[in-house]
PDB file of C-alpha atoms in Angstrom:
ATOM      1  CA  UNK A   1      18.483   7.734 -13.070  1.00 80.00           C
ATOM      2  CA  UNK A   2      14.888   7.247 -14.259  1.00 89.00           C
ATOM      3  CA  UNK A   3      14.314   4.596 -11.608  1.00 90.00           C
ATOM      4  CA  UNK A   4      15.664   6.872  -8.867  1.00 91.00           C
ATOM      5  CA  UNK A   5      13.486   9.762 -10.038  1.00 93.00           C
ATOM      6  CA  UNK A   6      10.364   7.581 -10.156  1.00 93.00           C
ATOM      7  CA  UNK A   7      11.068   6.091  -6.733  1.00 93.00           C
ATOM      8  CA  UNK A   8      11.726   9.532  -5.233  1.00 93.00           C
ATOM      9  CA  UNK A   9       8.340  10.757  -6.509  1.00 94.00           C
ATOM     10  CA  UNK A  10       6.375   7.682  -5.402  1.00 93.00           C
ATOM     11  CA  UNK A  11       4.095   8.031  -2.378  1.00 90.00           C
ATOM     12  CA  UNK A  12       5.138   5.942   0.597  1.00 90.00           C
ATOM     13  CA  UNK A  13       8.720   5.573  -0.688  1.00 93.00           C
ATOM     14  CA  UNK A  14      11.707   7.358   0.807  1.00 95.00           C
ATOM     15  CA  UNK A  15      14.788   7.192  -1.408  1.00 95.00           C
ATOM     16  CA  UNK A  16      18.100   7.136   0.488  1.00 94.00           C
ATOM     17  CA  UNK A  17      20.694   6.521  -2.189  1.00 90.00           C
ATOM     18  CA  UNK A  18      24.020   8.334  -2.049  1.00 90.00           C
ATOM     19  CA  UNK A  19      26.907   5.886  -1.800  1.00 84.00           C
ATOM     20  CA  UNK A  20      29.442   8.747  -1.834  1.00 89.00           C
ATOM     21  CA  UNK A  21      28.437   9.554   1.739  1.00 92.00           C
ATOM     22  CA  UNK A  22      27.285   6.030   2.683  1.00 88.00           C
ATOM     23  CA  UNK A  23      23.621   7.065   2.649  1.00 90.00           C
ATOM     24  CA  UNK A  24      21.381   4.052   2.219  1.00 91.00           C
ATOM     25  CA  UNK A  25      18.486   2.528   4.185  1.00 93.00           C
ATOM     26  CA  UNK A  26      19.158   0.883   7.520  1.00 92.00           C
ATOM     27  CA  UNK A  27      16.618  -1.272   9.383  1.00 91.00           C
ATOM     28  CA  UNK A  28      16.565   1.115  12.350  1.00 90.00           C
ATOM     29  CA  UNK A  29      15.535   3.995  10.050  1.00 86.00           C
ATOM     30  CA  UNK A  30      12.320   2.182   9.078  1.00 89.00           C
ATOM     31  CA  UNK A  31      11.305   1.113  12.580  1.00 89.00           C
ATOM     32  CA  UNK A  32       7.990   2.646  13.593  1.00 85.00           C
ATOM     33  CA  UNK A  33       7.212   4.159  10.174  1.00 87.00           C
ATOM     34  CA  UNK A  34       4.849   3.278   7.342  1.00 83.00           C
ATOM     35  CA  UNK A  35       7.310   4.367   4.656  1.00 90.00           C
ATOM     36  CA  UNK A  36       9.375   1.972   2.593  1.00 92.00           C
ATOM     37  CA  UNK A  37      13.028   3.031   2.399  1.00 95.00           C
ATOM     38  CA  UNK A  38      14.895   2.292  -0.845  1.00 95.00           C
ATOM     39  CA  UNK A  39      18.570   2.635  -1.703  1.00 94.00           C
ATOM     40  CA  UNK A  40      21.511   1.128  -3.563  1.00 93.00           C
ATOM     41  CA  UNK A  41      19.477   1.304  -6.795  1.00 93.00           C
ATOM     42  CA  UNK A  42      21.452  -0.074  -9.730  1.00 92.00           C
ATOM     43  CA  UNK A  43      21.192  -2.140 -12.897  1.00 91.00           C
ATOM     44  CA  UNK A  44      21.041  -5.906 -12.512  1.00 91.00           C
ATOM     45  CA  UNK A  45      24.009  -7.310 -14.428  1.00 93.00           C
ATOM     46  CA  UNK A  46      22.299 -10.711 -14.742  1.00 91.00           C
ATOM     47  CA  UNK A  47      19.140  -9.395 -16.498  1.00 85.00           C
ATOM     48  CA  UNK A  48      19.094  -6.841 -19.321  1.00 85.00           C
ATOM     49  CA  UNK A  49      15.923  -5.187 -17.998  1.00 85.00           C
ATOM     50  CA  UNK A  50      16.654  -5.876 -14.331  1.00 88.00           C
ATOM     51  CA  UNK A  51      16.990  -3.519 -11.422  1.00 91.00           C
ATOM     52  CA  UNK A  52      18.512  -4.256  -8.025  1.00 93.00           C
ATOM     53  CA  UNK A  53      17.792  -2.243  -4.906  1.00 94.00           C
ATOM     54  CA  UNK A  54      18.037  -2.471  -1.123  1.00 94.00           C
ATOM     55  CA  UNK A  55      14.604  -2.115   0.480  1.00 94.00           C
ATOM     56  CA  UNK A  56      13.872  -1.676   4.196  1.00 94.00           C
ATOM     57  CA  UNK A  57      10.479  -1.445   5.910  1.00 91.00           C
ATOM     58  CA  UNK A  58       8.889  -2.057   9.276  1.00 87.00           C
ATOM     59  CA  UNK A  59       7.032  -5.311   8.584  1.00 83.00           C
ATOM     60  CA  UNK A  60       4.846  -4.844  11.636  1.00 76.00           C
ATOM     61  CA  UNK A  61       3.524  -1.582  10.183  1.00 76.00           C
ATOM     62  CA  UNK A  62       3.791  -2.278   6.468  1.00 72.00           C
ATOM     63  CA  UNK A  63       2.579  -5.832   5.933  1.00 72.00           C
ATOM     64  CA  UNK A  64       4.501  -7.825   3.355  1.00 68.00           C
ATOM     65  CA  UNK A  65       1.393  -8.989   1.500  1.00 66.00           C
ATOM     66  CA  UNK A  66      -0.086  -5.490   1.249  1.00 70.00           C
ATOM     67  CA  UNK A  67       3.218  -4.071   0.098  1.00 73.00           C
ATOM     68  CA  UNK A  68       3.559  -6.706  -2.623  1.00 77.00           C
ATOM     69  CA  UNK A  69       0.074  -5.922  -3.928  1.00 76.00           C
ATOM     70  CA  UNK A  70       0.757  -2.168  -3.913  1.00 82.00           C
ATOM     71  CA  UNK A  71       4.017  -2.622  -5.809  1.00 84.00           C
ATOM     72  CA  UNK A  72       2.410  -4.925  -8.390  1.00 83.00           C
ATOM     73  CA  UNK A  73      -0.480  -2.486  -8.905  1.00 86.00           C
ATOM     74  CA  UNK A  74       1.926   0.400  -9.431  1.00 88.00           C
ATOM     75  CA  UNK A  75       4.048  -1.641 -11.845  1.00 87.00           C
ATOM     76  CA  UNK A  76       0.932  -2.535 -13.879  1.00 88.00           C
ATOM     77  CA  UNK A  77      -0.171   1.115 -13.862  1.00 90.00           C
ATOM     78  CA  UNK A  78       3.238   2.186 -15.169  1.00 90.00           C
ATOM     79  CA  UNK A  79       3.179  -0.692 -17.694  1.00 87.00           C
ATOM     80  CA  UNK A  80       6.336  -2.229 -16.232  1.00 85.00           C
ATOM     81  CA  UNK A  81       4.462  -5.448 -15.538  1.00 78.00           C
ATOM     82  CA  UNK A  82       1.917  -7.018 -17.855  1.00 76.00           C
ATOM     83  CA  UNK A  83      -0.833  -9.223 -16.382  1.00 72.00           C
ATOM     84  CA  UNK A  84      -0.611 -12.740 -17.755  1.00 69.00           C
ATOM     85  CA  UNK A  85       3.069 -12.250 -18.595  1.00 62.00           C
ATOM     86  CA  UNK A  86       2.377 -10.807 -22.068  1.00 57.00           C
ATOM     87  CA  UNK A  87       4.575  -7.978 -23.293  1.00 56.00           C
TER      88      UNK A  87
END
């Protein structure tokens, strides 16, 4: 629930995550937009601190390298990721 709340409040992210009504991101929904669509957010059963999600974006508008940098910067800001791997 915390992850969903944080994602929903994050700029550039559109959370579509309601499996009860089959609401989750589809590639066609991201076409022509700068937003990153996220859904199917759940715990990763293979990692105790892991999170799994389905992410869709228009790679022509939201470059993969830029997106990776933005995500890493946000994770460092929120102290989810520690530079140098130290925790």
